[in-house]
Amino acid sequence: MSDVRKTSQLDRRDWLEAAWEAFATGGIAAVTVQGIAEQLEITRGSFYHHFSNRADLLRGLLEHWQTEWTTDVRDTIQALQLDPMQTLVALARLIRAKGASRYDVRVRAWALTDTTVREVVRNVDEVRLGFIRSQFTALGFDPIEAESRARLFLYYELAEPAVLAE
């Protein structure tokens, strides 16, 4: 297959998915235009059809993480219209099935060195905690207990695979 054909078949999402793979295995330093182009078996020129530069790609990664692992997960669970306990169980299963912690750990490490990423993580956590807290509140827990349980739920689901890795 020629590079011209591959270039026409690749879209922004293809580049983002390849960047996520690089990010998940090697952290932010592994997200390079050259490395992703090699992974996709395409020239770097294709990259510039979808992104203006690496910083634009990194912004895209962050937006993708925010949407895919927060907004989309919440919307998927809400669409099920389950009771609060079933919602929490379904949420835990979806988080695990999608391997969300694989990406969250890396994004949080990135946030340690980048204030923009840190702010996005803070906002994402507020959305996630708000949704989870609402389920515990609906189960009858007082605000402090609902907050504590929401934090434990979220942090456990994100850290569990790393803590219990075999």
mmCIF file of C-alpha atoms in Angstrom:
data_model
loop_
_atom_site.group_PDB
_atom_site.id
_atom_site.type_symbol
_atom_site.label_atom_id
_atom_site.label_comp_id
_atom_site.label_asym_id
_atom_site.label_seq_id
_atom_site.Cartn_x
_atom_site.Cartn_y
_atom_site.Cartn_z
ATOM 1 C CA MET A 1 0.000 0.000 0.000
ATOM 2 C CA SER A 2 1.444 3.359 -0.924
ATOM 3 C CA ASP A 3 1.931 6.196 1.533
ATOM 4 C CA VAL A 4 -0.526 8.293 -0.461
ATOM 5 C CA ARG A 5 -3.240 5.684 0.040
ATOM 6 C CA LYS A 6 -2.403 5.289 3.740
ATOM 7 C CA THR A 7 -2.438 9.051 4.234
ATOM 8 C CA SER A 8 -5.881 9.360 2.708
ATOM 9 C CA GLN A 9 -7.183 6.600 4.956
ATOM 10 C CA LEU A 10 -5.813 8.021 8.185
ATOM 11 C CA ASP A 11 -7.820 10.560 10.099
ATOM 12 C CA ARG A 12 -7.248 12.564 13.270
ATOM 13 C CA ARG A 13 -8.646 9.733 15.400
ATOM 14 C CA ASP A 14 -6.114 7.251 13.958
ATOM 15 C CA TRP A 15 -3.279 9.550 14.992
ATOM 16 C CA LEU A 16 -4.811 10.053 18.450
ATOM 17 C CA GLU A 17 -5.261 6.313 18.985
ATOM 18 C CA ALA A 18 -1.656 5.653 17.978
ATOM 19 C CA ALA A 19 -0.535 8.481 20.261
ATOM 20 C CA TRP A 20 -2.544 6.901 23.102
ATOM 21 C CA GLU A 21 -0.771 3.594 22.570
ATOM 22 C CA ALA A 22 2.603 5.320 22.721
ATOM 23 C CA PHE A 23 1.488 7.309 25.766
ATOM 24 C CA ALA A 24 0.101 4.260 27.589
ATOM 25 C CA THR A 25 3.330 2.328 27.171
ATOM 26 C CA GLY A 26 5.939 5.055 27.464
ATOM 27 C CA GLY A 27 4.408 8.173 28.945
ATOM 28 C CA ILE A 28 4.414 11.642 27.466
ATOM 29 C CA ALA A 29 8.024 11.403 26.256
ATOM 30 C CA ALA A 30 7.020 8.507 23.986
ATOM 31 C CA VAL A 31 4.504 10.667 22.127
ATOM 32 C CA THR A 32 6.567 11.887 19.195
ATOM 33 C CA VAL A 33 5.480 12.619 15.665
ATOM 34 C CA GLN A 34 8.251 10.427 14.254
ATOM 35 C CA GLY A 35 7.477 7.519 16.589
ATOM 36 C CA ILE A 36 3.764 7.603 15.858
ATOM 37 C CA ALA A 37 4.393 7.898 12.114
ATOM 38 C CA GLU A 38 6.598 4.802 12.324
ATOM 39 C CA GLN A 39 3.949 2.984 14.339
ATOM 40 C CA LEU A 40 1.354 3.834 11.670
ATOM 41 C CA GLU A 41 3.844 3.030 8.892
ATOM 42 C CA ILE A 42 3.301 6.423 7.315
ATOM 43 C CA THR A 43 5.350 9.538 6.648
ATOM 44 C CA ARG A 44 5.338 12.407 9.119
ATOM 45 C CA GLY A 45 3.760 14.631 6.474
ATOM 46 C CA SER A 46 0.418 12.951 7.090
ATOM 47 C CA PHE A 47 0.517 14.199 10.675
ATOM 48 C CA TYR A 48 0.346 17.828 9.546
ATOM 49 C CA HIS A 49 -2.951 17.236 7.760
ATOM 50 C CA HIS A 50 -4.526 16.701 11.182
ATOM 51 C CA PHE A 51 -2.379 18.611 13.701
ATOM 52 C CA SER A 52 -0.385 21.808 13.507
ATOM 53 C CA ASN A 53 2.398 20.515 15.772
ATOM 54 C CA ARG A 54 3.125 18.165 18.690
ATOM 55 C CA ALA A 55 1.524 20.560 21.177
ATOM 56 C CA ASP A 56 -1.701 20.367 19.148
ATOM 57 C CA LEU A 57 -1.493 16.564 19.292
ATOM 58 C CA LEU A 58 -0.988 16.669 23.068
ATOM 59 C CA ARG A 59 -4.023 18.961 23.435
ATOM 60 C CA GLY A 60 -5.950 16.451 21.337
ATOM 61 C CA LEU A 61 -4.812 13.616 23.610
ATOM 62 C CA LEU A 62 -5.965 15.490 26.675
ATOM 63 C CA GLU A 63 -9.338 16.330 25.116
ATOM 64 C CA HIS A 64 -9.734 12.712 24.014
ATOM 65 C CA TRP A 65 -8.987 11.481 27.550
ATOM 66 C CA GLN A 66 -11.446 13.942 29.022
ATOM 67 C CA THR A 67 -14.214 12.940 26.618
ATOM 68 C CA GLU A 68 -13.608 9.214 26.261
ATOM 69 C CA TRP A 69 -12.896 8.435 29.906
ATOM 70 C CA THR A 70 -15.261 10.877 31.579
ATOM 71 C CA THR A 71 -18.066 12.309 29.477
ATOM 72 C CA ASP A 72 -18.632 9.209 27.339
ATOM 73 C CA VAL A 73 -18.411 6.832 30.311
ATOM 74 C CA ARG A 74 -20.875 8.909 32.326
ATOM 75 C CA ASP A 75 -23.276 9.233 29.385
ATOM 76 C CA THR A 76 -23.094 5.505 28.660
ATOM 77 C CA ILE A 77 -23.931 4.652 32.257
ATOM 78 C CA GLN A 78 -26.700 7.248 32.536
ATOM 79 C CA ALA A 79 -28.322 5.923 29.356
ATOM 80 C CA LEU A 80 -28.802 2.570 31.096
ATOM 81 C CA GLN A 81 -31.213 4.250 33.553
ATOM 82 C CA LEU A 82 -30.283 1.963 36.437
ATOM 83 C CA ASP A 83 -30.891 2.448 40.125
ATOM 84 C CA PRO A 84 -27.938 4.007 42.019
ATOM 85 C CA MET A 85 -26.434 0.718 43.239
ATOM 86 C CA GLN A 86 -26.651 -0.849 39.782
ATOM 87 C CA THR A 87 -25.197 2.347 38.334
ATOM 88 C CA LEU A 88 -22.128 2.071 40.573
ATOM 89 C CA VAL A 89 -21.665 -1.601 39.682
ATOM 90 C CA ALA A 90 -22.045 -0.860 35.965
ATOM 91 C CA LEU A 91 -19.611 2.035 36.270
ATOM 92 C CA ALA A 92 -16.984 -0.129 37.965
ATOM 93 C CA ARG A 93 -17.389 -2.804 35.296
ATOM 94 C CA LEU A 94 -17.106 -0.296 32.462
ATOM 95 C CA ILE A 95 -14.016 1.331 33.965
ATOM 96 C CA ARG A 96 -12.348 -2.076 34.231
ATOM 97 C CA ALA A 97 -13.535 -3.336 30.845
ATOM 98 C CA LYS A 98 -12.202 -0.246 29.089
ATOM 99 C CA GLY A 99 -8.912 -0.343 31.004
ATOM 100 C CA ALA A 100 -9.322 3.277 32.066
ATOM 101 C CA SER A 101 -6.634 3.084 34.726
ATOM 102 C CA ARG A 102 -4.046 2.345 32.054
ATOM 103 C CA TYR A 103 -4.456 5.883 30.762
ATOM 104 C CA ASP A 104 -5.361 7.674 33.964
ATOM 105 C CA VAL A 105 -2.109 6.772 35.682
ATOM 106 C CA ARG A 106 -0.123 8.236 32.788
ATOM 107 C CA VAL A 107 -2.235 11.401 32.549
ATOM 108 C CA ARG A 108 -1.845 11.970 36.275
ATOM 109 C CA ALA A 109 1.922 11.520 36.003
ATOM 110 C CA TRP A 110 1.928 14.046 33.155
ATOM 111 C CA ALA A 111 -0.068 16.450 35.347
ATOM 112 C CA LEU A 112 2.777 16.498 37.871
ATOM 113 C CA THR A 113 4.892 18.429 35.379
ATOM 114 C CA ASP A 114 2.321 20.400 33.391
ATOM 115 C CA THR A 115 -0.040 22.955 34.934
ATOM 116 C CA THR A 116 -2.494 22.823 32.021
ATOM 117 C CA VAL A 117 -2.814 19.063 32.360
ATOM 118 C CA ARG A 118 -3.128 19.438 36.129
ATOM 119 C CA GLU A 119 -6.101 21.772 35.662
ATOM 120 C CA VAL A 120 -7.793 19.375 33.232
ATOM 121 C CA VAL A 121 -7.281 16.494 35.675
ATOM 122 C CA ARG A 122 -8.784 18.615 38.464
ATOM 123 C CA ASN A 123 -11.837 19.379 36.301
ATOM 124 C CA VAL A 124 -12.219 15.762 35.222
ATOM 125 C CA ASP A 125 -12.049 14.624 38.834
ATOM 126 C CA GLU A 126 -14.768 17.115 39.774
ATOM 127 C CA VAL A 127 -17.064 15.750 37.057
ATOM 128 C CA ARG A 128 -16.317 12.132 37.938
ATOM 129 C CA LEU A 129 -16.697 12.686 41.661
ATOM 130 C CA GLY A 130 -19.905 14.638 41.141
ATOM 131 C CA PHE A 131 -21.464 11.783 39.227
ATOM 132 C CA ILE A 132 -20.343 9.114 41.684
ATOM 133 C CA ARG A 133 -21.287 11.284 44.674
ATOM 134 C CA SER A 134 -24.781 11.716 43.229
ATOM 135 C CA GLN A 135 -25.217 7.944 43.239
ATOM 136 C CA PHE A 136 -24.173 7.631 46.880
ATOM 137 C CA THR A 137 -26.431 10.552 47.780
ATOM 138 C CA ALA A 138 -29.330 8.817 46.014
ATOM 139 C CA LEU A 139 -28.560 5.758 48.134
ATOM 140 C CA GLY A 140 -29.218 7.879 51.216
ATOM 141 C CA PHE A 141 -25.732 8.783 52.413
ATOM 142 C CA ASP A 142 -25.239 12.205 53.977
ATOM 143 C CA PRO A 143 -23.054 14.662 52.011
ATOM 144 C CA ILE A 144 -19.811 13.935 53.871
ATOM 145 C CA GLU A 145 -20.263 10.165 53.648
ATOM 146 C CA ALA A 146 -21.275 10.404 49.975
ATOM 147 C CA GLU A 147 -18.148 12.471 49.243
ATOM 148 C CA SER A 148 -15.879 10.033 51.084
ATOM 149 C CA ARG A 149 -17.390 7.031 49.352
ATOM 150 C CA ALA A 150 -17.204 8.721 45.952
ATOM 151 C CA ARG A 151 -13.499 9.440 46.428
ATOM 152 C CA LEU A 152 -12.771 5.917 47.617
ATOM 153 C CA PHE A 153 -14.706 4.457 44.691
ATOM 154 C CA LEU A 154 -12.945 6.599 42.098
ATOM 155 C CA TYR A 155 -9.449 6.210 43.489
ATOM 156 C CA TYR A 156 -9.837 2.486 43.989
ATOM 157 C CA GLU A 157 -11.090 1.927 40.451
ATOM 158 C CA LEU A 158 -8.217 3.923 38.995
ATOM 159 C CA ALA A 159 -5.475 2.432 41.161
ATOM 160 C CA GLU A 160 -6.656 -1.147 41.618
ATOM 161 C CA PRO A 161 -5.044 -2.615 38.479
ATOM 162 C CA ALA A 162 -1.684 -1.063 39.376
ATOM 163 C CA VAL A 163 -1.851 -2.153 43.009
ATOM 164 C CA LEU A 164 -3.013 -5.679 42.269
ATOM 165 C CA ALA A 165 -0.970 -6.232 39.098
ATOM 166 C CA GLU A 166 0.199 -9.785 38.757
#
